[in-house]
Each structure stands twice: as C-alpha cells, then as structure tokens.
mmCIF file of C-alpha atoms in Angstrom:
data_model
loop_
_atom_site.group_PDB
_atom_site.id
_atom_site.type_symbol
_atom_site.label_atom_id
_atom_site.label_comp_id
_atom_site.label_asym_id
_atom_site.label_seq_id
_atom_site.Cartn_x
_atom_site.Cartn_y
_atom_site.Cartn_z
ATOM 1 C CA SER A 1 21.143 267.081 145.446
ATOM 2 C CA ASP A 2 19.492 267.923 142.139
ATOM 3 C CA LEU A 3 16.223 266.417 143.257
ATOM 4 C CA GLU A 4 15.917 268.770 146.219
ATOM 5 C CA ASP A 5 16.637 271.794 144.038
ATOM 6 C CA GLU A 6 13.812 270.820 141.717
ATOM 7 C CA ASP A 7 11.389 270.560 144.634
ATOM 8 C CA ASP A 8 12.364 274.029 145.821
ATOM 9 C CA ALA A 9 11.842 275.521 142.389
ATOM 10 C CA GLU A 10 8.435 273.900 142.129
ATOM 11 C CA GLU A 11 7.255 275.314 145.447
ATOM 12 C CA LYS A 12 8.172 278.841 144.438
ATOM 13 C CA ALA A 13 6.368 278.884 141.074
ATOM 14 C CA PRO A 14 3.109 280.823 140.931
ATOM 15 C CA THR A 15 -0.214 279.419 139.822
ATOM 16 C CA MET A 16 -0.474 279.647 136.052
ATOM 17 C CA ILE A 17 -3.869 280.925 135.014
ATOM 18 C CA ASN A 18 -4.134 278.414 132.170
ATOM 19 C CA GLU A 19 -4.033 275.611 134.766
ATOM 20 C CA ALA A 20 -7.279 276.874 136.245
ATOM 21 C CA ASP A 21 -9.294 273.767 135.461
ATOM 22 C CA ASP A 22 -6.973 271.520 137.436
ATOM 23 C CA GLU A 23 -6.661 273.896 140.352
ATOM 24 C CA GLN A 24 -10.278 274.887 140.703
ATOM 25 C CA ALA A 25 -11.255 271.739 142.534
ATOM 26 C CA GLU A 26 -8.429 272.118 145.047
ATOM 27 C CA SER A 27 -9.093 275.511 146.536
ATOM 28 C CA ALA A 28 -12.207 276.830 148.213
ATOM 29 C CA GLY A 29 -11.555 280.563 148.182
ATOM 30 C CA PHE A 30 -10.143 282.755 150.954
ATOM 31 C CA GLU A 31 -10.467 286.226 152.331
ATOM 32 C CA PHE A 32 -8.418 288.813 154.127
ATOM 33 C CA GLY A 33 -9.072 289.234 157.835
ATOM 34 C CA ALA A 34 -11.440 292.052 158.738
ATOM 35 C CA ASP A 35 -8.614 293.838 160.593
ATOM 36 C CA MET A 36 -6.415 294.084 157.486
ATOM 37 C CA PRO A 37 -5.985 297.754 156.535
ATOM 38 C CA LEU A 38 -7.058 297.268 152.927
ATOM 39 C CA GLU A 39 -8.890 299.886 150.891
ATOM 40 C CA HIS A 40 -12.450 299.213 149.806
ATOM 41 C CA GLY A 41 -14.141 300.453 146.678
ATOM 42 C CA PRO A 42 -13.186 300.346 143.011
ATOM 43 C CA THR A 43 -9.851 298.774 142.075
ATOM 44 C CA ASP A 44 -9.430 300.280 138.608
ATOM 45 C CA GLN A 45 -6.199 302.178 138.003
ATOM 46 C CA ALA A 46 -7.742 305.657 138.075
ATOM 47 C CA SER A 47 -9.419 305.012 141.451
ATOM 48 C CA VAL A 48 -6.337 303.430 143.010
ATOM 49 C CA PHE A 49 -4.017 306.226 141.859
ATOM 50 C CA ALA A 50 -6.467 308.912 143.010
ATOM 51 C CA LYS A 51 -6.579 307.359 146.499
ATOM 52 C CA ALA A 52 -2.776 307.113 146.648
ATOM 53 C CA LYS A 53 -2.422 310.764 145.649
ATOM 54 C CA ALA A 54 -5.048 311.910 148.159
ATOM 55 C CA ALA A 55 -3.437 309.879 150.956
ATOM 56 C CA GLY A 56 0.120 310.833 149.969
ATOM 57 C CA LYS A 57 1.086 307.149 150.209
ATOM 58 C CA PRO A 58 2.362 304.591 147.740
ATOM 59 C CA ALA A 59 -0.140 302.069 146.372
ATOM 60 C CA MET A 60 0.053 298.294 146.403
ATOM 61 C CA VAL A 61 -2.277 296.080 144.393
ATOM 62 C CA VAL A 62 -2.459 292.306 144.824
ATOM 63 C CA ALA A 63 -4.196 290.549 141.930
ATOM 64 C CA SER A 64 -5.506 287.069 142.669
ATOM 65 C CA LYS A 65 -7.913 284.373 141.544
ATOM 66 C CA SER A 66 -10.346 282.904 144.044
ATOM 67 C CA TRP A 67 -9.431 279.347 143.002
ATOM 68 C CA CYS A 68 -5.665 279.859 143.268
ATOM 69 C CA PRO A 69 -3.925 277.841 146.003
ATOM 70 C CA HIS A 70 -0.895 280.183 146.126
ATOM 71 C CA CYS A 71 -3.216 283.160 146.571
ATOM 72 C CA LYS A 72 -4.880 281.412 149.482
ATOM 73 C CA ASP A 73 -1.469 280.660 151.044
ATOM 74 C CA LEU A 74 -0.363 284.279 150.634
ATOM 75 C CA VAL A 75 -3.543 285.702 152.176
ATOM 76 C CA GLU A 76 -3.514 283.232 155.066
ATOM 77 C CA SER A 77 0.125 284.019 155.853
ATOM 78 C CA MET A 78 -0.666 287.759 155.740
ATOM 79 C CA ASN A 79 -3.679 287.301 158.029
ATOM 80 C CA ALA A 80 -1.474 285.540 160.591
ATOM 81 C CA ASP A 81 1.264 288.186 160.514
ATOM 82 C CA PRO A 82 0.905 291.241 162.789
ATOM 83 C CA ALA A 83 3.909 292.952 161.169
ATOM 84 C CA MET A 84 2.091 292.854 157.826
ATOM 85 C CA LYS A 85 -0.846 294.856 159.207
ATOM 86 C CA ALA A 86 1.506 297.594 160.429
ATOM 87 C CA LEU A 87 3.315 297.735 157.090
ATOM 88 C CA LEU A 88 0.101 297.725 155.059
ATOM 89 C CA SER A 89 -1.047 300.895 156.799
ATOM 90 C CA LYS A 90 1.853 302.749 155.103
ATOM 91 C CA PHE A 91 0.250 302.024 151.711
ATOM 92 C CA VAL A 92 -3.088 302.396 150.083
ATOM 93 C CA ALA A 93 -3.380 298.646 149.583
ATOM 94 C CA PHE A 94 -5.940 297.009 147.333
ATOM 95 C CA HIS A 95 -6.917 293.431 146.682
ATOM 96 C CA ALA A 96 -8.075 292.940 143.072
ATOM 97 C CA PRO A 97 -9.586 289.455 142.860
ATOM 98 C CA ASP A 98 -10.643 287.603 139.738
ATOM 99 C CA SER A 99 -11.909 289.917 136.968
ATOM 100 C CA GLN A 100 -10.794 293.048 138.880
ATOM 101 C CA GLY A 101 -7.214 291.804 138.632
ATOM 102 C CA GLU A 102 -7.330 291.924 134.836
ATOM 103 C CA ALA A 103 -6.736 295.694 134.951
ATOM 104 C CA TRP A 104 -3.395 295.027 136.650
ATOM 105 C CA HIS A 105 -1.196 293.519 133.960
ATOM 106 C CA GLY A 106 -3.765 290.849 133.174
ATOM 107 C CA ASP A 107 -1.515 289.743 130.326
ATOM 108 C CA ILE A 108 0.868 288.282 132.920
ATOM 109 C CA GLY A 109 -0.341 284.721 133.095
ATOM 110 C CA TYR A 110 0.134 283.981 136.781
ATOM 111 C CA VAL A 111 -1.235 284.788 140.221
ATOM 112 C CA PRO A 112 -0.850 286.028 142.838
ATOM 113 C CA ARG A 113 0.940 289.095 141.514
ATOM 114 C CA ALA A 114 1.666 292.342 143.321
ATOM 115 C CA PHE A 115 2.446 295.777 141.929
ATOM 116 C CA PHE A 116 3.644 298.943 143.619
ATOM 117 C CA TYR A 117 3.201 302.564 142.566
ATOM 118 C CA ASN A 118 4.286 305.868 144.031
ATOM 119 C CA LYS A 119 1.684 308.443 145.043
ATOM 120 C CA ASP A 120 1.856 309.889 141.524
ATOM 121 C CA GLY A 121 0.862 306.577 139.966
ATOM 122 C CA GLN A 122 4.282 305.655 138.648
ATOM 123 C CA GLN A 123 5.213 301.999 138.974
ATOM 124 C CA ILE A 124 8.004 301.277 141.454
ATOM 125 C CA ASP A 125 10.257 298.508 140.219
ATOM 126 C CA VAL A 126 9.766 295.848 142.898
ATOM 127 C CA HIS A 127 10.345 292.190 142.159
ATOM 128 C CA GLY A 128 9.653 289.042 144.133
ATOM 129 C CA PRO A 129 12.275 286.403 144.916
ATOM 130 C CA ASN A 130 11.757 284.394 141.698
ATOM 131 C CA ALA A 131 13.401 286.129 138.711
ATOM 132 C CA GLN A 132 11.294 284.115 136.267
ATOM 133 C CA TYR A 133 8.062 285.448 137.827
ATOM 134 C CA PRO A 134 9.028 288.946 138.975
ATOM 135 C CA TYR A 135 5.635 290.017 140.365
ATOM 136 C CA PHE A 136 4.964 286.761 142.230
ATOM 137 C CA PHE A 137 5.039 286.940 146.029
ATOM 138 C CA ASP A 138 4.127 283.696 147.754
ATOM 139 C CA SER A 139 4.248 284.574 151.444
ATOM 140 C CA SER A 140 3.800 287.414 153.870
ATOM 141 C CA SER A 141 7.569 287.615 154.366
ATOM 142 C CA SER A 142 8.408 287.871 150.645
ATOM 143 C CA LEU A 143 5.686 290.475 150.150
ATOM 144 C CA GLN A 144 6.943 292.480 153.139
ATOM 145 C CA ALA A 145 10.424 292.549 151.619
ATOM 146 C CA GLY A 146 8.856 293.967 148.445
ATOM 147 C CA MET A 147 6.882 296.509 150.454
ATOM 148 C CA GLN A 148 10.043 297.709 152.233
ATOM 149 C CA THR A 149 11.751 298.130 148.860
ATOM 150 C CA ALA A 150 8.757 300.077 147.548
ATOM 151 C CA LEU A 151 8.762 302.388 150.587
ATOM 152 C CA SER A 152 12.475 303.059 150.175
ATOM 153 C CA GLN A 153 11.881 304.113 146.535
ATOM 154 C CA ALA A 154 8.520 305.829 146.913
#
C-alpha cells in the first residue's frame, strides 16, 4: 500500500543538519568500538590522502554529528558486525565527527555521509542505496556494499 511505501522512504532518509535542534535532545552520542580498525590523528584531506598513499590502500571517511540518531545507528550496527572489521582493515578508514566532518563536503546538508578515495586521493564514485542522498549509508550492510564497490574500483 502507499502508506507502507511512505514509511520505508522515511526510514531511509538521513538526518538533515538543519533539524539539529529537534534531534539534539534525542541522541546521547556514540562511539566506535575500541577494536574497530580506524585511523587516529588528523582528518583533514591532506592527512587522509597522505595516509592512504603511504599504506597503498583506498581511504574511507565517515562524517557524522554527535547528536545524529542515524549516525548512532550506523556506528552501533558497525560495532556489532565482525565482517565490517575485516573489511575496514582493507581501507585507511577515518571517522570525522562534528566540525571535522565539514572538510568532507560540508555543503551536503545531511549525515551520516561516507566518501571513498583511491590511494592517489581521487574520489571513487560510490553511492548509497538512496538516490536522493547518494552519500548516505544507514547501516553496516549498506556501507559494506559501498566498501566492496570502492575496492573493486580502487
């Protein structure tokens, strides 16, 4: 029925940054598990691309906001997913929360958003399941599909 379709569409929409005031009260932050193979250190583009080049691996950057419920859902699903940890180790993967995320297409008004680059710093064209919000990945499984695509093109 039409009603069910609308519900599905609503679930898959990212958190719009201009809705921050409403969302802020709902979400109490989140963090990646300590065993996640994420890079530490600066998340600016020059640093990320230098690490990718040195490692000879593609880069993945996830930009988030600490108050964003979809970001929390994504991180919690990644934390609970052993396959994600194995796949992450094939990337230099960075989490760019809050103001750090502004360097990564901060003009795109939604979170979470993920971007992929080859080891030479060129963006790999990877899109999430929602055509309206191409860089929005809302679960470990949708992000893994993007990561597999990135690896096949890197």
